Structure formats: structure tokens, C-alpha cells
Short mmCIF file of C-alpha atoms and ligand atoms in Angstrom, two decimals:
data_model
loop_
_atom_site.label_atom_id
_atom_site.label_comp_id
_atom_site.label_asym_id
_atom_site.label_seq_id
_atom_site.Cartn_x
_atom_site.Cartn_y
_atom_site.Cartn_z
CA MET A 1 0.76 -20.42 -43.93
CA THR A 2 -0.85 -22.27 -41.02
CA ALA A 3 -2.30 -20.31 -38.47
CA VAL A 4 1.10 -20.92 -35.88
CA GLU A 5 3.61 -19.02 -38.83
CA ASN A 6 1.25 -16.34 -38.67
CA LEU A 7 1.97 -15.71 -35.11
CA GLU A 8 5.91 -16.44 -35.13
CA VAL A 9 9.09 -13.30 -35.28
CA ALA A 10 12.39 -12.67 -36.05
CA PRO A 11 12.91 -13.05 -32.14
CA ILE A 12 13.91 -9.71 -30.58
CA PRO A 13 16.55 -9.88 -28.07
CA LEU A 14 15.45 -10.06 -24.72
CA ARG A 15 17.04 -7.08 -22.97
CA GLU A 16 15.17 -5.01 -25.84
CA LEU A 17 11.90 -7.21 -23.60
CA THR A 18 12.97 -7.23 -20.24
CA THR A 19 13.11 -4.23 -17.16
CA LEU A 20 15.86 -5.46 -15.98
CA ARG A 21 17.40 -4.75 -20.08
CA THR A 22 19.44 -8.54 -19.97
CA GLY A 23 19.80 -11.65 -22.43
CA ALA A 24 20.30 -12.14 -25.93
CA ALA A 25 17.54 -13.37 -28.71
CA PRO A 26 15.90 -16.00 -28.01
CA ALA A 27 15.86 -19.43 -31.20
CA ARG A 28 11.71 -19.17 -31.67
CA MET A 29 9.54 -16.09 -30.38
CA LEU A 30 5.66 -16.07 -31.13
CA GLU A 31 3.58 -13.51 -30.33
CA ALA A 32 -0.68 -13.83 -29.72
CA THR A 33 -2.60 -10.91 -29.62
CA THR A 34 -5.67 -13.13 -28.93
CA ARG A 35 -6.50 -15.71 -26.17
CA SER A 36 -6.99 -18.27 -29.64
CA GLU A 37 -3.98 -16.92 -30.91
CA LEU A 38 -2.09 -17.85 -27.18
CA ILE A 39 -3.60 -21.88 -27.24
CA ASP A 40 -2.46 -22.26 -30.26
CA ALA A 41 1.38 -20.59 -29.93
CA LEU A 42 0.96 -23.22 -26.72
CA ARG A 43 -0.08 -26.49 -28.25
CA ASP A 44 2.29 -25.96 -31.35
CA VAL A 45 5.59 -24.97 -28.65
CA TRP A 46 4.12 -27.85 -26.79
CA ARG A 47 4.20 -30.30 -29.63
CA SER A 48 7.92 -28.86 -30.54
CA GLY A 49 8.45 -30.39 -27.47
CA ASP A 50 11.16 -27.36 -27.44
CA ASP A 51 11.55 -25.48 -23.92
CA TRP A 52 9.59 -22.43 -24.06
CA PHE A 53 8.67 -19.44 -21.69
CA VAL A 54 5.98 -17.42 -21.70
CA LEU A 55 6.70 -13.36 -21.72
CA GLY A 56 4.72 -10.77 -20.17
CA GLY A 57 6.39 -7.10 -19.47
CA GLY A 58 9.53 -8.34 -18.68
CA SER A 59 9.72 -6.62 -15.59
CA ASN A 60 10.27 -9.80 -13.26
CA LEU A 61 13.07 -11.89 -15.42
CA PHE A 62 15.89 -11.97 -14.91
CA VAL A 63 17.33 -13.61 -17.91
CA GLY A 64 21.55 -14.66 -18.37
CA ASP A 65 23.50 -14.05 -21.03
CA GLU A 66 23.59 -17.25 -22.94
CA GLN A 67 20.40 -17.68 -26.31
CA PHE A 68 17.76 -19.40 -25.20
CA ALA A 69 17.18 -22.26 -26.89
CA GLY A 70 13.36 -22.58 -26.75
CA ALA A 71 10.81 -20.60 -27.20
CA VAL A 72 9.89 -17.44 -25.93
CA ILE A 73 5.81 -16.60 -26.60
CA ARG A 74 4.79 -12.71 -26.08
CA ILE A 75 1.46 -12.61 -24.52
CA LEU A 76 0.28 -9.72 -26.19
CA THR A 77 -3.71 -10.02 -25.39
CA SER A 78 -5.64 -6.86 -24.07
CA GLY A 79 -9.61 -6.66 -22.54
CA ILE A 80 -11.68 -6.34 -19.40
CA GLU A 81 -15.02 -7.79 -19.13
CA GLU A 82 -17.18 -6.81 -16.09
CA ILE A 83 -19.49 -9.33 -14.94
CA PRO A 84 -21.78 -9.69 -11.90
CA SER A 85 -20.69 -10.16 -8.79
CA PRO A 86 -22.54 -12.95 -6.50
CA HIS A 87 -22.16 -10.82 -3.32
CA GLU A 88 -23.83 -7.61 -3.22
CA GLY A 89 -21.66 -4.44 -3.74
CA ARG A 90 -19.00 -5.31 -6.13
CA VAL A 91 -18.30 -6.65 -9.59
CA ARG A 92 -16.26 -8.38 -11.42
CA LEU A 93 -13.83 -8.67 -13.60
CA ARG A 94 -12.11 -10.83 -15.92
CA VAL A 95 -9.14 -9.71 -17.78
CA GLN A 96 -6.92 -11.46 -20.65
CA ALA A 97 -3.59 -12.06 -19.74
CA GLY A 98 -1.50 -9.63 -21.72
CA HIS A 99 -3.19 -6.85 -20.44
CA ASN A 100 -1.00 -4.23 -18.39
CA TRP A 101 -1.43 -4.56 -14.79
CA ASP A 102 -1.31 -0.62 -14.18
CA GLU A 103 -4.02 0.04 -17.00
CA LEU A 104 -6.62 -2.23 -14.87
CA VAL A 105 -6.06 -0.01 -12.12
CA ALA A 106 -6.94 2.70 -13.71
CA TYR A 107 -9.77 1.44 -15.46
CA ALA A 108 -11.43 0.04 -11.92
CA VAL A 109 -9.67 3.74 -10.02
CA ALA A 110 -11.99 5.71 -12.59
CA ARG A 111 -15.04 3.38 -11.98
CA GLY A 112 -14.91 3.48 -7.76
CA TYR A 113 -13.71 -0.36 -7.71
CA ALA A 114 -11.48 -0.73 -4.47
CA GLY A 115 -8.97 -3.79 -4.17
CA ILE A 116 -6.36 -2.77 -6.04
CA GLU A 117 -5.45 0.71 -5.80
CA ALA A 118 -2.88 0.33 -3.82
CA MET A 119 -0.65 -1.65 -6.99
CA SER A 120 -1.08 1.48 -8.72
CA GLY A 121 2.31 1.48 -10.74
CA ILE A 122 3.32 -2.03 -10.58
CA PRO A 123 4.77 -2.97 -13.70
CA GLY A 124 3.71 -5.80 -16.31
CA THR A 125 1.02 -7.62 -17.26
CA VAL A 126 -2.43 -8.81 -14.86
CA GLY A 127 -1.73 -12.37 -16.04
CA ALA A 128 1.75 -12.48 -14.36
CA ALA A 129 0.38 -10.82 -11.38
CA PRO A 130 -0.69 -13.95 -9.86
CA VAL A 131 2.03 -15.68 -10.71
CA GLN A 132 3.73 -13.61 -8.17
CA ASN A 133 0.64 -12.59 -5.91
CA VAL A 134 1.48 -9.31 -6.44
CA GLY A 135 1.23 -6.54 -3.52
CA ALA A 136 2.43 -3.38 -2.11
CA TYR A 137 1.69 -1.73 0.78
CA GLY A 138 0.06 -4.32 2.51
CA GLN A 139 -2.18 -5.38 -0.66
CA GLU A 140 -1.73 -8.64 -2.38
CA ILE A 141 -3.75 -10.00 -5.29
CA GLN A 142 -4.72 -12.50 -3.67
CA GLU A 143 -7.73 -10.66 -1.53
CA THR A 144 -9.58 -10.50 -4.67
CA LEU A 145 -8.84 -12.83 -7.34
CA VAL A 146 -11.39 -14.94 -7.85
CA GLU A 147 -10.09 -17.52 -10.38
CA VAL A 148 -8.00 -17.95 -13.38
CA GLU A 149 -8.30 -19.20 -16.82
CA LEU A 150 -5.49 -21.46 -17.70
CA ILE A 151 -4.41 -23.71 -20.06
CA ASP A 152 -1.66 -27.31 -18.54
CA GLU A 153 1.84 -27.98 -20.64
CA GLY A 154 0.41 -30.21 -23.04
CA ALA A 155 -3.01 -30.44 -21.24
CA ASP A 156 -5.94 -29.98 -24.68
CA GLU A 157 -8.22 -27.88 -23.14
CA PRO A 158 -8.42 -25.47 -20.45
CA VAL A 159 -9.55 -25.55 -16.90
CA VAL A 160 -10.86 -22.34 -14.31
CA VAL A 161 -8.72 -22.98 -11.09
CA PRO A 162 -10.46 -20.99 -8.23
CA ALA A 163 -7.65 -18.93 -6.70
CA ALA A 164 -7.40 -21.26 -3.39
CA ASP A 165 -5.64 -23.98 -5.51
CA LEU A 166 -2.83 -22.27 -6.44
CA GLY A 167 -0.47 -22.17 -3.58
CA LEU A 168 -0.23 -17.40 -3.27
CA GLY A 169 1.64 -16.88 -0.57
CA PHE A 170 4.34 -13.78 -0.35
CA ARG A 171 5.64 -13.27 -3.16
CA THR A 172 4.79 -16.76 -4.94
CA SER A 173 2.91 -19.05 -6.03
CA VAL A 174 2.47 -22.44 -8.05
CA LEU A 175 3.15 -21.09 -11.22
CA LYS A 176 6.28 -18.89 -10.12
CA HIS A 177 9.47 -20.93 -11.06
CA HIS A 178 13.34 -21.05 -11.84
CA TYR A 179 13.32 -22.46 -15.46
CA GLY A 180 15.71 -25.06 -15.32
CA GLU A 181 15.16 -25.24 -11.77
CA ALA A 182 12.31 -26.02 -9.04
CA GLU A 183 9.21 -28.13 -10.23
CA ALA A 184 6.29 -25.65 -10.71
CA ARG A 185 2.74 -26.49 -12.69
CA ARG A 186 3.81 -25.41 -15.97
CA ALA A 187 0.99 -23.87 -17.02
CA VAL A 188 -0.23 -20.38 -19.05
CA ILE A 189 -2.90 -18.31 -17.49
CA LEU A 190 -5.25 -16.84 -20.07
CA SER A 191 -7.34 -14.66 -18.15
CA VAL A 192 -7.64 -13.58 -14.63
CA THR A 193 -11.20 -13.23 -12.37
CA LEU A 194 -11.59 -10.29 -9.50
CA ASP A 195 -13.99 -9.39 -7.56
CA LEU A 196 -13.81 -5.58 -6.64
CA ALA A 197 -16.09 -3.46 -3.97
CA VAL A 198 -18.12 -0.66 -5.80
CA THR A 199 -17.14 2.32 -3.29
CA GLY A 200 -17.81 5.10 -6.04
CA GLU A 201 -16.60 8.15 -5.64
CA ALA A 202 -16.60 8.46 -1.74
CA GLY A 203 -13.80 6.12 -1.62
CA ARG A 204 -13.25 3.97 1.08
CA VAL A 205 -11.71 3.84 5.01
CA ILE A 206 -8.02 2.52 4.75
CA ARG A 207 -7.29 0.74 7.95
CA GLY A 208 -4.14 -1.17 6.75
CA ASP A 209 -0.99 0.12 8.74
CA GLN A 210 1.32 -0.01 6.03
CA LEU A 211 -0.70 1.68 3.54
CA ARG A 212 -1.36 4.65 6.55
CA ARG A 213 1.59 4.89 6.58
CA ALA A 214 2.09 5.32 2.93
CA LEU A 215 -0.65 7.83 2.81
CA THR A 216 0.42 9.30 6.48
CA LEU A 217 -3.65 9.37 7.29
CA GLU A 218 -4.33 10.38 10.66
CA ASP A 219 -7.98 9.80 10.60
CA PHE A 220 -10.14 6.52 9.58
CA ASP A 221 -12.44 9.03 7.43
CA PRO A 222 -12.95 7.84 3.57
CA VAL A 223 -10.46 8.50 1.50
CA PRO A 224 -10.92 8.56 -2.55
CA LEU A 225 -9.24 5.83 -4.57
CA GLU A 226 -8.34 8.23 -7.50
CA TRP A 227 -6.86 10.18 -4.86
CA ILE A 228 -5.35 6.82 -3.09
CA ARG A 229 -3.97 5.81 -6.67
CA SER A 230 -1.93 9.28 -7.02
CA ARG A 231 -0.59 9.41 -4.19
CA ILE A 232 0.83 6.00 -4.31
CA LEU A 233 2.63 6.79 -7.75
CA ALA A 234 4.48 9.80 -6.46
CA THR A 235 6.12 7.50 -3.39
CA ARG A 236 6.75 5.07 -5.79
CA ALA A 237 8.34 7.55 -8.13
CA ALA A 238 10.06 8.12 -5.15
CA LYS A 239 11.15 5.73 -4.74
CA GLY A 240 12.70 4.23 -8.44
CA MET A 241 9.90 2.20 -8.26
CA LEU A 242 7.22 3.29 -11.22
CA LEU A 243 8.64 2.26 -15.28
CA ASP A 244 10.76 5.58 -16.37
CA GLU A 245 13.15 5.50 -19.33
CA HIS A 246 15.41 7.80 -18.14
CA ASP A 247 15.36 6.98 -15.05
CA PRO A 248 18.00 3.73 -14.57
CA ASP A 249 17.01 3.75 -11.26
CA THR A 250 14.39 1.82 -12.63
CA HIS A 251 16.20 -0.35 -14.84
CA SER A 252 15.53 -3.10 -12.88
CA ALA A 253 13.39 -5.93 -11.15
CA GLY A 254 11.92 -4.13 -8.86
CA SER A 255 13.00 -5.39 -5.40
CA PHE A 256 15.76 -7.27 -6.10
CA PHE A 257 15.79 -10.24 -3.40
CA GLN A 258 12.22 -10.65 -0.84
CA ASN A 259 12.14 -9.43 2.98
CA ALA A 260 13.46 -12.10 4.73
CA ILE A 261 11.16 -14.59 6.87
CA VAL A 262 12.35 -16.49 9.61
CA PRO A 263 11.33 -18.19 12.76
CA GLU A 264 10.87 -15.61 15.74
CA HIS A 265 13.89 -17.05 17.06
CA ILE A 266 15.59 -15.61 14.89
CA ALA A 267 14.53 -12.60 13.99
CA ARG A 268 15.39 -11.83 18.04
CA ALA A 269 18.86 -12.40 17.51
CA LEU A 270 18.85 -9.71 14.78
CA PRO A 271 19.74 -6.16 16.44
CA PRO A 272 16.68 -4.41 17.18
CA GLU A 273 16.97 -1.95 14.87
CA CYS A 274 16.38 -3.87 11.90
CA PRO A 275 12.26 -3.47 10.96
CA ARG A 276 10.51 -6.70 10.97
CA TRP A 277 6.28 -7.26 10.53
CA PRO A 278 4.62 -10.39 11.95
CA VAL A 279 3.50 -12.85 9.20
CA GLU A 280 0.15 -13.65 9.55
CA PRO A 281 -0.15 -17.54 10.33
CA ASP A 282 -2.00 -20.20 8.11
CA LEU A 283 -4.89 -20.50 9.72
CA ASP A 284 -5.61 -24.21 8.17
CA THR A 285 -4.97 -26.06 11.07
CA MET A 286 -6.90 -29.38 10.24
CA THR A 287 -5.13 -32.15 11.25
CA VAL A 288 -6.27 -35.92 9.75
CA ILE A 289 -5.51 -38.43 11.62
CA PRO A 290 -5.26 -42.25 10.12
CA LEU A 291 -7.97 -43.84 11.76
CA ASP A 292 -5.62 -47.16 12.33
CA SER A 293 -3.24 -44.83 14.78
CA TYR A 294 -6.96 -42.95 16.17
CA HIS A 295 -6.64 -44.45 19.91
CA GLY A 296 -10.09 -42.25 20.91
CA LEU A 297 -7.95 -38.74 21.74
CA THR A 298 -7.46 -36.23 19.49
CA PRO A 299 -3.79 -34.90 20.30
CA ARG A 300 -3.52 -31.82 21.38
CA ALA A 301 -2.87 -28.59 18.41
CA GLU A 302 0.95 -28.17 17.34
CA GLN A 303 1.35 -24.73 18.08
CA PRO A 304 4.12 -24.11 14.87
CA GLU A 305 6.61 -21.15 15.53
CA ALA A 306 5.48 -17.56 14.69
CA MET A 307 7.48 -16.40 11.65
CA VAL A 308 8.58 -12.86 11.07
CA LYS A 309 9.14 -10.72 7.53
CA VAL A 310 12.77 -8.69 8.48
CA SER A 311 13.52 -5.94 5.91
CA SER A 312 16.56 -7.24 3.84
CA ALA A 313 17.01 -3.45 2.17
CA TRP A 314 17.95 -2.81 5.66
CA LEU A 315 19.97 -6.17 6.50
CA ILE A 316 21.74 -5.46 2.56
CA GLU A 317 22.48 -0.84 4.11
CA ASN A 318 24.17 -2.49 7.23
CA ALA A 319 25.94 -5.35 5.77
CA GLY A 320 27.82 -2.60 4.24
CA VAL A 321 25.80 -2.22 0.76
CA ARG A 322 24.37 1.27 0.68
CA LYS A 323 22.12 3.20 -2.23
CA GLY A 324 24.56 3.52 -5.97
CA PHE A 325 26.98 0.55 -4.48
CA LYS A 326 28.60 -0.94 -7.29
CA LEU A 327 31.55 -2.88 -7.64
CA PRO A 328 35.05 -2.09 -9.65
CA ARG A 329 34.00 -1.83 -13.89
CA SER A 330 30.52 -2.63 -13.35
CA ARG A 331 27.66 -1.20 -15.50
CA ALA A 332 25.24 -2.65 -13.01
CA SER A 333 24.48 -1.22 -9.55
CA THR A 334 22.05 -1.33 -6.42
CA SER A 335 19.71 2.05 -6.90
CA THR A 336 20.67 5.59 -5.85
CA LYS A 337 17.07 5.27 -4.75
CA HIS A 338 16.59 1.96 -3.01
CA SER A 339 19.36 -0.88 -1.96
CA LEU A 340 16.72 -3.27 -2.32
CA ALA A 341 16.61 -3.20 -6.42
CA LEU A 342 18.61 -3.91 -8.30
CA THR A 343 20.05 -1.18 -11.73
CA ASN A 344 21.19 -2.01 -15.30
CA ARG A 345 23.17 1.58 -15.29
CA GLY A 346 23.61 1.11 -19.64
CA GLY A 347 24.31 -2.65 -20.76
CA ALA A 348 25.24 -4.57 -17.98
CA THR A 349 25.66 -8.09 -18.76
CA ALA A 350 23.38 -10.56 -16.68
CA ALA A 351 27.09 -12.14 -15.73
CA GLU A 352 27.66 -8.28 -13.63
CA LEU A 353 24.06 -8.33 -12.28
CA GLY A 354 24.98 -11.47 -10.90
CA GLU A 355 28.23 -10.22 -9.07
CA LEU A 356 26.58 -8.00 -7.61
CA ALA A 357 23.54 -9.94 -5.95
CA ARG A 358 26.36 -12.70 -5.23
CA PHE A 359 28.06 -10.00 -3.08
CA ILE A 360 25.10 -8.50 -1.87
CA GLN A 361 23.98 -12.27 -0.96
CA SER A 362 28.01 -13.27 0.71
CA ARG A 363 27.65 -9.71 2.83
CA VAL A 364 24.26 -9.30 4.33
CA HIS A 365 25.69 -13.71 4.78
CA ALA A 366 28.19 -12.51 6.66
CA GLU A 367 27.28 -10.05 9.22
CA PHE A 368 23.87 -11.92 9.87
CA GLY A 369 23.91 -15.53 8.95
CA LEU A 370 20.76 -15.11 6.13
CA LEU A 371 20.75 -15.81 2.85
CA LEU A 372 19.28 -13.22 0.97
CA GLN A 373 16.50 -14.68 -1.70
CA PRO A 374 15.91 -13.87 -5.33
CA GLU A 375 12.32 -12.42 -5.97
CA PRO A 376 13.21 -11.99 -10.24
CA VAL A 377 12.26 -15.50 -12.01
CA LEU A 378 15.54 -16.72 -13.12
CA VAL A 379 16.30 -18.36 -17.03
CA GLY A 380 19.74 -19.10 -17.30
CA VAL A 381 21.00 -17.87 -15.02
CA ASP A 382 22.50 -18.94 -11.02
CA LEU A 383 22.85 -17.32 -7.42
C1 FAD B 401 9.88 -0.65 -11.20
C2 FAD B 401 9.68 -2.44 -10.44
C3 FAD B 401 8.93 -2.42 -9.68
C4 FAD B 401 7.91 -3.27 -9.20
N1 FAD B 401 7.14 -3.28 -8.20
C5 FAD B 401 6.80 -4.16 -7.43
C6 FAD B 401 5.61 -4.84 -6.65
O1 FAD B 401 5.40 -2.92 -6.58
N2 FAD B 401 5.19 -5.19 -6.54
C7 FAD B 401 5.38 -6.85 -7.27
O2 FAD B 401 4.83 -7.72 -6.50
N3 FAD B 401 6.36 -6.57 -8.24
C8 FAD B 401 6.61 -5.66 -8.83
N4 FAD B 401 7.41 -5.77 -9.72
C9 FAD B 401 7.63 -6.97 -9.93
C10 FAD B 401 6.72 -7.13 -11.21
O3 FAD B 401 6.70 -6.42 -12.20
C11 FAD B 401 5.74 -7.90 -11.35
O4 FAD B 401 6.13 -9.49 -11.30
C12 FAD B 401 4.70 -8.29 -12.22
O5 FAD B 401 3.48 -9.27 -12.03
C13 FAD B 401 5.14 -9.10 -13.67
O6 FAD B 401 4.79 -8.86 -14.92
P1 FAD B 401 5.36 -9.02 -15.79
O7 FAD B 401 4.10 -8.94 -16.71
O8 FAD B 401 6.58 -7.96 -16.31
O9 FAD B 401 5.69 -10.18 -15.91
P2 FAD B 401 7.39 -11.20 -16.57
O10 FAD B 401 8.56 -10.34 -16.23
O11 FAD B 401 7.11 -11.00 -18.35
O12 FAD B 401 7.60 -12.99 -17.03
C14 FAD B 401 7.46 -13.28 -14.44
C15 FAD B 401 7.43 -14.50 -14.95
O13 FAD B 401 5.53 -14.90 -15.23
C16 FAD B 401 5.66 -15.81 -16.12
N5 FAD B 401 3.65 -15.37 -16.73
C17 FAD B 401 4.30 -14.18 -16.92
N6 FAD B 401 3.16 -14.42 -17.65
C18 FAD B 401 2.09 -15.63 -17.29
C19 FAD B 401 0.67 -15.78 -17.46
N7 FAD B 401 0.30 -15.49 -18.55
N8 FAD B 401 1.04 -17.51 -17.40
C20 FAD B 401 1.97 -17.87 -16.48
N9 FAD B 401 3.02 -17.28 -15.97
C21 FAD B 401 3.49 -16.17 -16.72
C22 FAD B 401 6.63 -16.06 -17.07
O14 FAD B 401 7.15 -16.77 -17.62
C23 FAD B 401 7.48 -15.85 -16.36
O15 FAD B 401 8.46 -16.77 -15.61
C24 FAD B 401 8.19 -4.80 -10.14
C25 FAD B 401 9.20 -4.61 -11.07
C26 FAD B 401 9.65 -3.60 -11.23
C27 FAD B 401 10.44 -3.42 -12.27
#
């Protein structure tokens, strides 16, 4: 038996491995529990020329009802390695891709390493976290991500890629793609390196408004990381954003639609009650002027129109789709706790969830002229 044959398993239906609970068993499945097994599995699948994707915790995937005809590689690696940071008072953690994200947060918080505590309770794996630049309560992985080790499809060896080259943006990166659609860097993350502040038991001062509101903080005294973590976990549970086998409101992919990011003049046309937040402008204002068109004058820097993030939950509810809404005879509904989450109430097909998603998109579009974009990665589904 070859090394790769040992990694082959009887394909498990994807509805059992994804939190939205849809999808049949793929044609082929491999399970990798070590870094070298993962590389071997990828090389084998790439050689075969079959379609493929990697699966972490399945919490950001919306899989169609038709069988995926290619190979699914489950990433089951784990391990955290502490390495020195070149910056004083900081530490680096190199974490294998299949490591559970929330276990990593718990590990960091228990040691007084700050920078990811507000992202407590996000489901899934560490390797998937940079794929959509995970974030919660104003904290995103891009603030602490140093680099990832990844292997590009077809490449012989892994490479280390700095975070700055990953095109990280609001719930996106160059690695996020909907299979069969937009081009993206076809690569698999093997490990992730984070740089965290060592704060110890004192904790840290919270400045960000979003996190301060979530924690109902009034002063600017340092707060312990453990306290932040437990408050965030409780808040997430109340919103159905913490995975719970017994709570169907969590049988979702988290927020199904992204908060819409629109130019300021579009946001101004929305009702004033719609919550909105300014989007930090891109600070990369460098302009390259080709020498043959340079006549001694530097053109005035163009001021791009400010962008605004608007609450898609508000848009959905004010387009008449309330929490717990479902179409007649459908087993899919919006969460009873959060209108941004589409949930599987038991046995819903991808077709039923897709129908609900399209209904919401069309209601919001008719009412406010905005087309909401799905946040999960779509496999074999069109929206
Ligand atoms: C209840 C709930 C709450 C959530 N809350 C949040 C939240 O607060 N903030 C947030 O940002 N997200 C949230 N999510 C979404 C989800 O948890 C994150 O996107 C998470 O990072 C997905 O990890 P995963 O391992 O489950 O990825 P998967 O769903 O397994 O995969 C997602 C995509 O990443 C790819 N991928 C997975 N691993 C790798 C790898 N190692 N290298 C390259 N590509 C890879 C997959 O092929 C797929 O395209 C929530 C989801 C749920 C169900």
C-alpha cells in the first residue's frame, strides 16, 4: 500500500462535515493528520488532475446537493509551537492548519497572549482563518498574522508568504474562492504564524468601540483576557453564533451575507436608522508615473470616495424578512436570534437554503437597491 492509499477513506457525506449540513458524499476523500501527509495527499490529488478542495471545520461552506465529483482533503493536523518574536514583549505562535481555532484562542488567553481573544468562539480551523480574514467585534486575524506557510497547486515545495501578500480585506483574501467561479490563488495553508502581545494576568486596555460596546466597558482600565473571552462566548451563544448541536440556530455558516460596503453617496440614500460604520481608507497611496509620461509635474493625488459599511442585518429585517422567517414548506429559515444567519432546521437541502438566500437578496434589492453578497464559500451552488 502506498503512503497515500493509507489516507484514502470512505467518503463521508458533506452534510455531516459542514455546519450548514448540506451536500452528498464526494467522489473521493482523503484525511491528513500530519503536515507531510497533507502534502502527500495534495500532490497525489493534483497529479490525478481531478477537481479538489480542502475541508477544515466546514463552518464556512455552502455545498450543493449534487455530488462533488472530485476529491475532498480533510485537514486534521494540529500543534502549536512557540517561537520568539523579534519585538519586545511579544511572542510568536506557529500553528498547524487543522488546529481548532477556538482551542488556539483558549491557549493564548490562558498564557496571557493578547490579540485574538475577541475572536473567541469562531468555529473552524486555524488554516482557514486567513482565507476569509476572520474577525469579530472589531478584531481581525490580519492584525496579528505574520505569515503563512502554503503550498501552491502543482508546486513541488511549500513557501512562506508574508501576510501582506495575501490580499487580506474585509472577510476576504486571495485564497477565498467559490469553486468553479472566480480565479484565486489555488493554494493550501499548512501553518499560520501569529505575533501576540504578552500581557500576562493584567490583561489589556480595550480601545476599539465595537469591542467596548460588546463588553459594556465604561472606563479604560486593563481587563483580563479570560474575562474578555468569557463575555464574548456568552454574547455569541445568545446570538446563536457559538456552535451547539442542540441549538438549530447554530446550524448555519455564521453570517450568510456580508455587511454591504458601499460608496458614501449610496449610504446617504439609505434610511438614517440603518447602522453604518466608516471603512478605513486604503493607506497605500503610492502612484507610479511612467517615465515617458512624466513632464516634471506630479499630478494631485486623487481622493477616492469614502466607503461605508452598512448593516445587512438591518437591511434584511427592514425589507420585511424577520428573524425565524421561512418560506412555505421549507426546512430552511433565518435564525430566530440573528437575521444574518440562514439555518438548517433539519434535513433542509441546499436547494431550500438557496431559495431562501435568493428570496432575501431579492427583497433587499427591491427595497434598498443593494445586492447582498454571500459570505460562505459556495461549492456546486449558484446564487
Ligand atoms: C456559528 C458560526 C459563527 C461564525 N462566526 C464567525 C465570525 O464571527 N467571524 C468570522 O470571520 N467567521 C465566522 N464564521 C465562519 C467560519 O467559522 C470561519 O470562516 C472559519 O474560519 C472557517 O473555518 P473552517 O475550518 O470551518 O473552514 P471550512 O468551512 O472548512 O473552509 C472554508 C474555505 O476555506 C478553505 N480552506 C480551509 N482550510 C484551508 C487551508 N488550510 N488552506 C487553504 N484553504 C483552506 C476551504 O477549502 C473553503 O474554501 C462562523 C461560522 C459559524 C457556523
